[in-house]
Tab-separated table of C-alpha atoms and ligand atoms in Angstrom:
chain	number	residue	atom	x	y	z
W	1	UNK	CA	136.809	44.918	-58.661
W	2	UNK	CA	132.993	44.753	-58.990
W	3	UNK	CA	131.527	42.146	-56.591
W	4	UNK	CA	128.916	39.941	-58.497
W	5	UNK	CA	125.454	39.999	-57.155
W	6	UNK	CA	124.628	36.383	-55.658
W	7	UNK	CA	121.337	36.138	-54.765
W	8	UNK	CA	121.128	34.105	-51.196
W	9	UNK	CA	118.587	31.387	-52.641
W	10	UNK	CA	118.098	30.019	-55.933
W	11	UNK	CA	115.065	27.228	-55.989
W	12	UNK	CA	115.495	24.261	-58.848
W	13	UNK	CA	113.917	20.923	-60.158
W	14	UNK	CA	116.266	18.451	-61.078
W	15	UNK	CA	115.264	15.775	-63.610
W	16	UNK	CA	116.429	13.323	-65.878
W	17	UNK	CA	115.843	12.486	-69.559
W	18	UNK	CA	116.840	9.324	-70.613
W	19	UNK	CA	119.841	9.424	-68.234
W	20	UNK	CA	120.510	13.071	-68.980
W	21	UNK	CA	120.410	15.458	-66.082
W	22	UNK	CA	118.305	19.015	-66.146
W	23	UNK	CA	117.980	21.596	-63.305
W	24	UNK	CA	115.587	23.819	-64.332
W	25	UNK	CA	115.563	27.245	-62.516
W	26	UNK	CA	112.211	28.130	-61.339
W	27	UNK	CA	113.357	31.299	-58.609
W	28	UNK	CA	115.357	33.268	-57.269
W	29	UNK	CA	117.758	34.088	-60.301
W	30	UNK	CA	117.079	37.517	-61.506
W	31	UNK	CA	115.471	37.946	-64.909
W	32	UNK	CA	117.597	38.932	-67.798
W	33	UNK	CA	115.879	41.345	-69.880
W	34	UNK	CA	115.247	41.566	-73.743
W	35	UNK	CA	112.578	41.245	-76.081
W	36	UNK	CA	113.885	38.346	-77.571
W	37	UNK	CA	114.799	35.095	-76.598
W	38	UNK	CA	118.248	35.656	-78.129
W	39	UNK	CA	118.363	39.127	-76.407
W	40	UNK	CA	117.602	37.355	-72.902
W	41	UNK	CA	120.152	34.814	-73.154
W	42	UNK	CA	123.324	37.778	-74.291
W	43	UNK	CA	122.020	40.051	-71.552
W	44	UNK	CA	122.097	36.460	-69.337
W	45	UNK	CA	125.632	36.085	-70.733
W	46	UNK	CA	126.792	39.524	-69.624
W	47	UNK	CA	125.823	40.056	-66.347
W	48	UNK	CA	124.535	36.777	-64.768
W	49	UNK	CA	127.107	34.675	-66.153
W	50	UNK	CA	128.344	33.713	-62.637
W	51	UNK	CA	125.083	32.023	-61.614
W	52	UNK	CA	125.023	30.238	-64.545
W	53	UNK	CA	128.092	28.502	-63.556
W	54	UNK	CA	127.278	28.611	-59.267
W	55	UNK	CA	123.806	26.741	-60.683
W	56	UNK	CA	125.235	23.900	-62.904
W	57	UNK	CA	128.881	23.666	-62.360
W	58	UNK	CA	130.335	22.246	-59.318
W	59	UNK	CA	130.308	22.177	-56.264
W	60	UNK	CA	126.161	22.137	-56.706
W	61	UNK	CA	126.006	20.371	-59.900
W	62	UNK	CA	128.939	18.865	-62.431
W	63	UNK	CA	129.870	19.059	-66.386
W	64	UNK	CA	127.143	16.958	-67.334
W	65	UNK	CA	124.548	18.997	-65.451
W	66	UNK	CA	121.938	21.542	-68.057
W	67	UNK	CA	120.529	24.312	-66.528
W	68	UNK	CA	117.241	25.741	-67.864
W	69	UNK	CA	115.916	29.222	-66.789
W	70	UNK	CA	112.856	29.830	-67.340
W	71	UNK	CA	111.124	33.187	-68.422
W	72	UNK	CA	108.160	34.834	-69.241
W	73	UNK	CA	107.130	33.444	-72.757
W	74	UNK	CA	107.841	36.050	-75.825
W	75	UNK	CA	105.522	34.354	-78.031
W	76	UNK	CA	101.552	34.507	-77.643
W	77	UNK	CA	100.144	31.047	-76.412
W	78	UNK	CA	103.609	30.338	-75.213
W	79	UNK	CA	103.947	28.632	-71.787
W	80	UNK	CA	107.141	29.612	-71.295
W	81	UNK	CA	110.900	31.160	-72.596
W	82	UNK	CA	113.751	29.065	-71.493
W	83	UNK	CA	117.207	29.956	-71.908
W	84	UNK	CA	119.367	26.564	-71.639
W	85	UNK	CA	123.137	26.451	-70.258
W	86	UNK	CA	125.403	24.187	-69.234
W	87	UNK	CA	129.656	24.217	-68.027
W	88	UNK	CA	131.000	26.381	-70.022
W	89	UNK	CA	128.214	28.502	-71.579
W	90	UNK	CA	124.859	28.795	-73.852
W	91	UNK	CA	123.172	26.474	-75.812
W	92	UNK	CA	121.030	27.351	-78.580
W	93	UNK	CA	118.510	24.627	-78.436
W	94	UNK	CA	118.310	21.372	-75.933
W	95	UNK	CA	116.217	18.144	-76.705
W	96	UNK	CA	116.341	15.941	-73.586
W	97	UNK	CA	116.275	19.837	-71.367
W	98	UNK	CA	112.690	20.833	-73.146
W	99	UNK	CA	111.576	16.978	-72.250
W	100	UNK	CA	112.569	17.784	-68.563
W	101	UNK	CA	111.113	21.249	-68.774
W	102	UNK	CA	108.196	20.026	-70.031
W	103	UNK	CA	108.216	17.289	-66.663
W	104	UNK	CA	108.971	20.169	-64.875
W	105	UNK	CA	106.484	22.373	-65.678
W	106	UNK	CA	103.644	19.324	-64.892
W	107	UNK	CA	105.178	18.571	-61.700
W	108	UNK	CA	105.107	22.843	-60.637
W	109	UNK	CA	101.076	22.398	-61.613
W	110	UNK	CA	101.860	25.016	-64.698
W	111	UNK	CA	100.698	22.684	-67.486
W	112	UNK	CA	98.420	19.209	-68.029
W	113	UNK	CA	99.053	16.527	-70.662
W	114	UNK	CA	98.503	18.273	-74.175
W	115	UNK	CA	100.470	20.529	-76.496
W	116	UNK	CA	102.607	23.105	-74.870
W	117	UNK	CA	104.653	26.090	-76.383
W	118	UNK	CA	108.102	27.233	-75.606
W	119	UNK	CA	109.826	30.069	-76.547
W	120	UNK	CA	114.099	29.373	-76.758
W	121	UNK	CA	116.592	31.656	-78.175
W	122	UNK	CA	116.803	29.398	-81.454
W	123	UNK	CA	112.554	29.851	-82.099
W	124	UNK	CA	109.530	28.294	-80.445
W	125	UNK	CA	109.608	24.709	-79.389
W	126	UNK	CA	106.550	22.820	-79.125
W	127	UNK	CA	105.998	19.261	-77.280
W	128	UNK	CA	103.262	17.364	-76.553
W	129	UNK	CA	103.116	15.455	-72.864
W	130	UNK	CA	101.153	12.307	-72.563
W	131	UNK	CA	99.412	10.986	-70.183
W	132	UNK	CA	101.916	8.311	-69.310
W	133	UNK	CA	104.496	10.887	-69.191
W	134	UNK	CA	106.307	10.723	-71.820
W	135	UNK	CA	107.334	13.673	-74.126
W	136	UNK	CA	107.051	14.564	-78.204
W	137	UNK	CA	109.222	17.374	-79.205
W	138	UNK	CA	108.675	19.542	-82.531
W	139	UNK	CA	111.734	21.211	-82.864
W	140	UNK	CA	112.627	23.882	-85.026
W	141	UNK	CA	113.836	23.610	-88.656
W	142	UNK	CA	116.997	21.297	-89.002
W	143	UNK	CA	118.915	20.919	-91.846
W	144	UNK	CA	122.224	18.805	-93.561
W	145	UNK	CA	124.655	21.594	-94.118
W	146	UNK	CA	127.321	19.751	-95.746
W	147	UNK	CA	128.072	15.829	-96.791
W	148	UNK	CA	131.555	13.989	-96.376
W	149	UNK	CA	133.403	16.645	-94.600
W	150	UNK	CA	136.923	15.301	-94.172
W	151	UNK	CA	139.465	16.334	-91.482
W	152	UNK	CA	142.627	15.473	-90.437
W	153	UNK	CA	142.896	14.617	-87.284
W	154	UNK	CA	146.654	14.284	-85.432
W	155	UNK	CA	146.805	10.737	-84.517
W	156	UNK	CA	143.456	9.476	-86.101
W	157	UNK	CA	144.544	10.357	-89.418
W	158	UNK	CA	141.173	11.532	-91.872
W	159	UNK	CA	137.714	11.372	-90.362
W	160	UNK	CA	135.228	11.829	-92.759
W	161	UNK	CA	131.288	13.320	-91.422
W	162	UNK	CA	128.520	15.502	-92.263
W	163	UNK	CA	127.736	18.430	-90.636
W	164	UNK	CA	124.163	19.156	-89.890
W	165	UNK	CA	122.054	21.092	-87.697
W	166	UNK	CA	119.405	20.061	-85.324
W	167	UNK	CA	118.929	23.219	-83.277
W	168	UNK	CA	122.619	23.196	-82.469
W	169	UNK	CA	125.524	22.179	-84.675
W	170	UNK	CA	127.401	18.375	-84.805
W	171	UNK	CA	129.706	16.573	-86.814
W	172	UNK	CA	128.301	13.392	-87.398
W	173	UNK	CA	130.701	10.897	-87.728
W	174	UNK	CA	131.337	7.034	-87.543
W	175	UNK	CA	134.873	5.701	-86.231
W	176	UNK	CA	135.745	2.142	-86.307
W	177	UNK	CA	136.954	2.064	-83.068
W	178	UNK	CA	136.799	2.265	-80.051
W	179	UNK	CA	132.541	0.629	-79.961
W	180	UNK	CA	129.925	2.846	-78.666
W	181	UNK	CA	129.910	1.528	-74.797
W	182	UNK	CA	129.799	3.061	-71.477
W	183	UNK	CA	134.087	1.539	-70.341
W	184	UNK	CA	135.064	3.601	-73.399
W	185	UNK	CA	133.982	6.991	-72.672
W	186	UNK	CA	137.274	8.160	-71.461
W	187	UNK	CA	138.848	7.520	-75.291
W	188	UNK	CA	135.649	8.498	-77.016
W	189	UNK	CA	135.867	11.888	-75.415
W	190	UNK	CA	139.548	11.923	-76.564
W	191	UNK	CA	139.169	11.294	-79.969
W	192	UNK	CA	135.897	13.431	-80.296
W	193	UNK	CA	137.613	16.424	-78.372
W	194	UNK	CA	140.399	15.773	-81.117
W	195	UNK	CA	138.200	16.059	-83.738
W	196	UNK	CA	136.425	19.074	-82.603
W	197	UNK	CA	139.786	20.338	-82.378
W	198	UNK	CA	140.718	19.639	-85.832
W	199	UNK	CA	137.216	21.330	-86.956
W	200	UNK	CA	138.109	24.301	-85.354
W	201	UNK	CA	142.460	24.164	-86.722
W	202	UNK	CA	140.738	23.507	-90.075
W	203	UNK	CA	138.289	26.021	-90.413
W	204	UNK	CA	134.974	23.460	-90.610
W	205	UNK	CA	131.967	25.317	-89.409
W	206	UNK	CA	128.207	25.150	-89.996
W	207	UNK	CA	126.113	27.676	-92.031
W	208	UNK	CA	127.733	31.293	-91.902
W	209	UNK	CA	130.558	30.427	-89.730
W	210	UNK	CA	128.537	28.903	-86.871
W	211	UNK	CA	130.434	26.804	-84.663
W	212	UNK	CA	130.224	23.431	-84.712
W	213	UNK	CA	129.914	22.677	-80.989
W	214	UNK	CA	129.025	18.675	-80.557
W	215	UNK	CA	130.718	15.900	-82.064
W	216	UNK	CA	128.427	12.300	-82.871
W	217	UNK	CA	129.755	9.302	-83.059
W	218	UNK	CA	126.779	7.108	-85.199
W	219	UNK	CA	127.293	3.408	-84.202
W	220	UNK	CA	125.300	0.441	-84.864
W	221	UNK	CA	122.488	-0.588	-82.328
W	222	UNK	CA	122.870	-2.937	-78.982
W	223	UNK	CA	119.598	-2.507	-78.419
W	224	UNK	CA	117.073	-4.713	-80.606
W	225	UNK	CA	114.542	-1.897	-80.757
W	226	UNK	CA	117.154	0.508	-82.181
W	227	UNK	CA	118.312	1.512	-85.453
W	228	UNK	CA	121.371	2.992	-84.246
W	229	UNK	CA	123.477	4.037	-81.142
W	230	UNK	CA	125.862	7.219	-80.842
W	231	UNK	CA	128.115	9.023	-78.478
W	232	UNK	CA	127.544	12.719	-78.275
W	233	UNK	CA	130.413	15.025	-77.314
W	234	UNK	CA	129.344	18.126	-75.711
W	235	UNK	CA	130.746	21.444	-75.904
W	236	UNK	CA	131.676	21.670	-72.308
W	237	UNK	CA	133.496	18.374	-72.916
W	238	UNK	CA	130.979	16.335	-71.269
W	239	UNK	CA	128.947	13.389	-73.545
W	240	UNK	CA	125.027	13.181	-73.648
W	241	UNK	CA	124.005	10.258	-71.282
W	242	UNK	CA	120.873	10.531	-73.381
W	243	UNK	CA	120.487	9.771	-77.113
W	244	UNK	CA	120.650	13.764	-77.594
W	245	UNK	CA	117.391	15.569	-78.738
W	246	UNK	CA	119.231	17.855	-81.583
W	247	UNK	CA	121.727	15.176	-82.483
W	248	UNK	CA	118.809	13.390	-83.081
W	249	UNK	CA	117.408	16.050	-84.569
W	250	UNK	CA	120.576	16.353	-86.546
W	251	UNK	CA	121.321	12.914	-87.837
W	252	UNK	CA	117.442	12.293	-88.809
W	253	UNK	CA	118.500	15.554	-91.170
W	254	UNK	CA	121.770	14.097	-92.687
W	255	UNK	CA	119.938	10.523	-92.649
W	256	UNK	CA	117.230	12.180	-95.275
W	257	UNK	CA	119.770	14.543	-97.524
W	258	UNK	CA	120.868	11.088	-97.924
W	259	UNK	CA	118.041	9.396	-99.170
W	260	UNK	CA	118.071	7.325	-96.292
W	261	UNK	CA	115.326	8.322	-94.207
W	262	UNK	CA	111.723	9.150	-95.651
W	263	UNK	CA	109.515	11.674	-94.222
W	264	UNK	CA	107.409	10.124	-91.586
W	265	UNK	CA	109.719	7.477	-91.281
W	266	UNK	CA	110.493	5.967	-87.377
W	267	UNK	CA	114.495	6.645	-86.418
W	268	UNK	CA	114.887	5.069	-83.262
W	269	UNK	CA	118.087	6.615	-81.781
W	270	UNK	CA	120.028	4.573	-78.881
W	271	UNK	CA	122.216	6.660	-76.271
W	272	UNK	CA	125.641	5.099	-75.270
W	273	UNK	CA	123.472	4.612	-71.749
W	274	UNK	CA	121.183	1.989	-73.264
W	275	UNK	CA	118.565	4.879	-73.492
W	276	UNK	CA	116.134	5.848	-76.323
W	277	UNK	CA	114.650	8.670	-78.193
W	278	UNK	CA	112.125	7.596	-81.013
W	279	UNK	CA	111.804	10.256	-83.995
W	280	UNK	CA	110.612	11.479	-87.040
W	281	UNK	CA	110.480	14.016	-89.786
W	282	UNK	CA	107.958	16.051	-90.752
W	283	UNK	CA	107.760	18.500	-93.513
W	284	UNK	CA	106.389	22.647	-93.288
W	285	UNK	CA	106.876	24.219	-96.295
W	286	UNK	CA	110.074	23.795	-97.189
W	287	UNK	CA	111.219	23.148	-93.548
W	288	UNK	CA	112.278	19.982	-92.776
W	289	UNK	CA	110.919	19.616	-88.620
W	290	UNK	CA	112.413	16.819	-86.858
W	291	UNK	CA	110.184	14.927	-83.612
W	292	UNK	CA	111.695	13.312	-80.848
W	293	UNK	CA	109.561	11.651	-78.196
W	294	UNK	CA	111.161	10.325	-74.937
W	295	UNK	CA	110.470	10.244	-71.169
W	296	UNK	CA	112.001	12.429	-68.366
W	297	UNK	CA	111.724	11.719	-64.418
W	298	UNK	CA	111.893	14.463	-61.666
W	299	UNK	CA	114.874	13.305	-58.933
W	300	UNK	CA	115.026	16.186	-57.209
W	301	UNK	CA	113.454	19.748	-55.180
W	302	UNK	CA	116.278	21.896	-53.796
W	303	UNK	CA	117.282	25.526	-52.462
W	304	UNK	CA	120.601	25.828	-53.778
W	305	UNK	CA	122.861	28.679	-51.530
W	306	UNK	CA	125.202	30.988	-52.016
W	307	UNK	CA	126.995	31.715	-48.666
W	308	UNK	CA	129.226	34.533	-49.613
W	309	UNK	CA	131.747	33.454	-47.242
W	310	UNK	CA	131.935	30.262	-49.707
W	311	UNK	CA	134.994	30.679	-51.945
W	312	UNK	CA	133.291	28.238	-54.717
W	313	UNK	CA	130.031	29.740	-54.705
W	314	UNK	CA	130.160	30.977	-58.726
W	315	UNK	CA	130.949	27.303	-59.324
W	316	UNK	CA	134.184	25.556	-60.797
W	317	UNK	CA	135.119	23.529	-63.696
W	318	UNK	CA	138.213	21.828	-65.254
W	319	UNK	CA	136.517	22.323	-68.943
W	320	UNK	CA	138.176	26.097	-69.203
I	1	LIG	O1	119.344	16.755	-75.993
I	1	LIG	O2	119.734	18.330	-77.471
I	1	LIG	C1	120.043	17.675	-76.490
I	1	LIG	C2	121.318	18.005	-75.802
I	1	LIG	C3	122.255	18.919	-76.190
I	1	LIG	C4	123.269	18.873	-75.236
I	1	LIG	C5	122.927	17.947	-74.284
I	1	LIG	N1	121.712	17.432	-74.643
C-alpha cells in the first residue's frame, strides 16, 4: 500500500466569521496543480485528500472546522485562488471562509482595506474590507432553480422548499417545528439530514443534476435588526454557526424569483448563533449577484504536525 506523503509542518490562521470557524492554509501543504481553479481543487481531491482531512478534521480541528488553501491567483489582478474544504470533502464556494480569508490575508500583511480579488473553483470572488474590519462579498451569479419542491420525508411527512443556488446548492425550507434556537440543534440536524436524505431517495437536484448539498431552515427573526433567522445544514453534517454566505446568497435569490425582494433591497439574515450577515442584490447583465457584508476575527496562529508515528494524523470523522 502506497504511504501518503505528510508533510512534517503545515502553518494556518484560524478565524471566525460570525461564529463560523476558518483555518486558512498559508504553508507547508504542497500545491495542487491545474490551470484552473476547478482543475486545482480535483487534482487536490486526488492526491492530497488526506491533508485535507489531517488539517480540518479531528484530532486538529472538528466537523464544523473550513479549511481554505490558498494558491497562486489564476485570474489577472487576483490576490489569490482558494480552494475551500471542510469534513468530508470540497466546497464549491464559501461566504463566511472568503470573509475570513479576506481577515486573513490583512492580518499576513498581503492586502489593505479596499477591493480584493479571489479566484475559487466556482469563478472569481470579489470583497471589499473596511477599515473597521468588516467584509462585503460579491459573489458569483446565484440563481432560484426551482419553486415549491415537495418531498416526502419518512416521519415528517411532505416538506415543501425551493431550491436555489448561491455558489453552492440548498433546499430552502421552513418547518413549523422545532424553532430556530441553539438547545435544538440536535433535532434540527435530524430532520434536515432527513430531508437531504429524501432529496437524494427522490431524485431532487439543482441545475443538471448538481447535488443539493445544504439544507436551510428560513425562520422568523429573534433579533430586532433581522428580517429572518435560519439553520443551515452542512454537507458534512455539521450546521453553519454563521448566517451562511451562499445560503444567504441563496435565499436573497429565491426571495426575488418571488417577488419578494427588490434589487438593491437590504436582507438582513440572522444565524441560529444570534449572528448577522447584511445583503443585497445587484444586477450584471442578466446575472443576478448577491452581497453579503459581515465581520470575521483572527483566534488563532499555529504549526499543525504530523508525527508519523501518530495513528490519527490524516484526521478522523464520524460524518463517513
Ligand atoms: O458561508 O457559504 C458559507 C458556508 C458554506 C458552508 C459553511 N459556510
Amino acid at each position: 500500500m502506497r504511504v501518503p506523503a505528510f508533510p512534517t509542518v503545515v502553518r494556518v490562521v484560524d478565524s471566525h466569521t460570525e461564529g463560523e470557524p476558518t483555518r486558512v492554509v498559508v504553508e507547508g501543504w504542497p500545491q495542487p496543480v491545474g490551470d484552473t481553479m476547478a482543475a486545482r481543487r480535483d487534482d487536490l481531491a486526488d492526491h492530497w485528500d488526506h491533508l485535507r482531512s489531517a488539517v480540518v478534521c479531528e484530532p486538529r480541528g472538528h466537523d464544523a472546522m473550513v479549511g481554505a488553501l490558498l494558491t497562486p491567483p489564476v485570474t489577472t489582478g487576483a490576490a489569490a485562488g482558494v480552494i475551500f474544504f471542510n469534513n468530508v470533502g470540497y466546497l464549491g464556494m464559501c461566504g463566511h471562509g472568503t470573509i475570513g480569508v479576506v481577515r486573513t490575508l490583512e492580518h499576513l500583511g498581503r492586502i489593505t482595506a479596499g477591493r480584493v480579488l479571489l479566484d475559487t473553483p466556482v469563478g472569481a470572488v470579489s470583497a471589499e474590507l473596511a477599515v473597521d474590519g468588516a467584509v462585503t462579498i460579491r459573489n458569483v451569479p446565484s440563481y432560484c432553480h426551482a419553486r415549491d419542491v415537495a418531498v416526502e420525508v419518512p416521519g415528517l411527512g411532505r416538506v415543501v422548499g425551493d431550491v436555489a443556488y448561491g455558489g453552492n446548492w440548498f433546499f430552502i425550507t421552513h418547518l413549523a417545528e422545532p424553532a430556530v434556537r441553539l438547545d435544538q440543534v440536535d433535532r434540527l440536524g435530524r430532520l434536515t439530514r432527513d430531508i437531504m436524505a429524501a432529496l437524494r431517495g427522490q431524485g431532487v437536484t439543482g441545475k443538471d443534476g448538481a447535488e443539493i448539498d445544504h439544507v436551510e431552515v428560513s425562520a422568523p427573526p429573534v433579533r430586532p435588526d433581522a428580517d429572518a433567522r435560519n439553520f443551515v445544514l452542512c454537507p458534512g453534517g455539521a450546521y453553519d454557526r454563521s448566517p451562511c454566505g451562499t445560503g444567504t446568497s441563496a435565499v436573497m435569490a429565491a426571495l426575488h424569483a418571488r417577488g419578494a425582494l427588490a434589487i438593491g433591497a437590504e436582507w438582513r439574515q440572522e444565524s441560529i448563533t444570534g449572528s448577522l450577515f447584511t445583503g443585497w442584490l445587484e444586477e450584471q447583465g442578466a446575472d443576478l449577484i448577491p452581497c453579503v457584508r459581515g465581520t470575521a476575527h483572527i483566534t488563532g496562529e499555529t504549526d499543525l504536525r504530523f508525527d508519523a508515528a501518530d495513528p490519527f494524523r490524516a484526521g478522523f470523522t464520524a460524518a463517513g
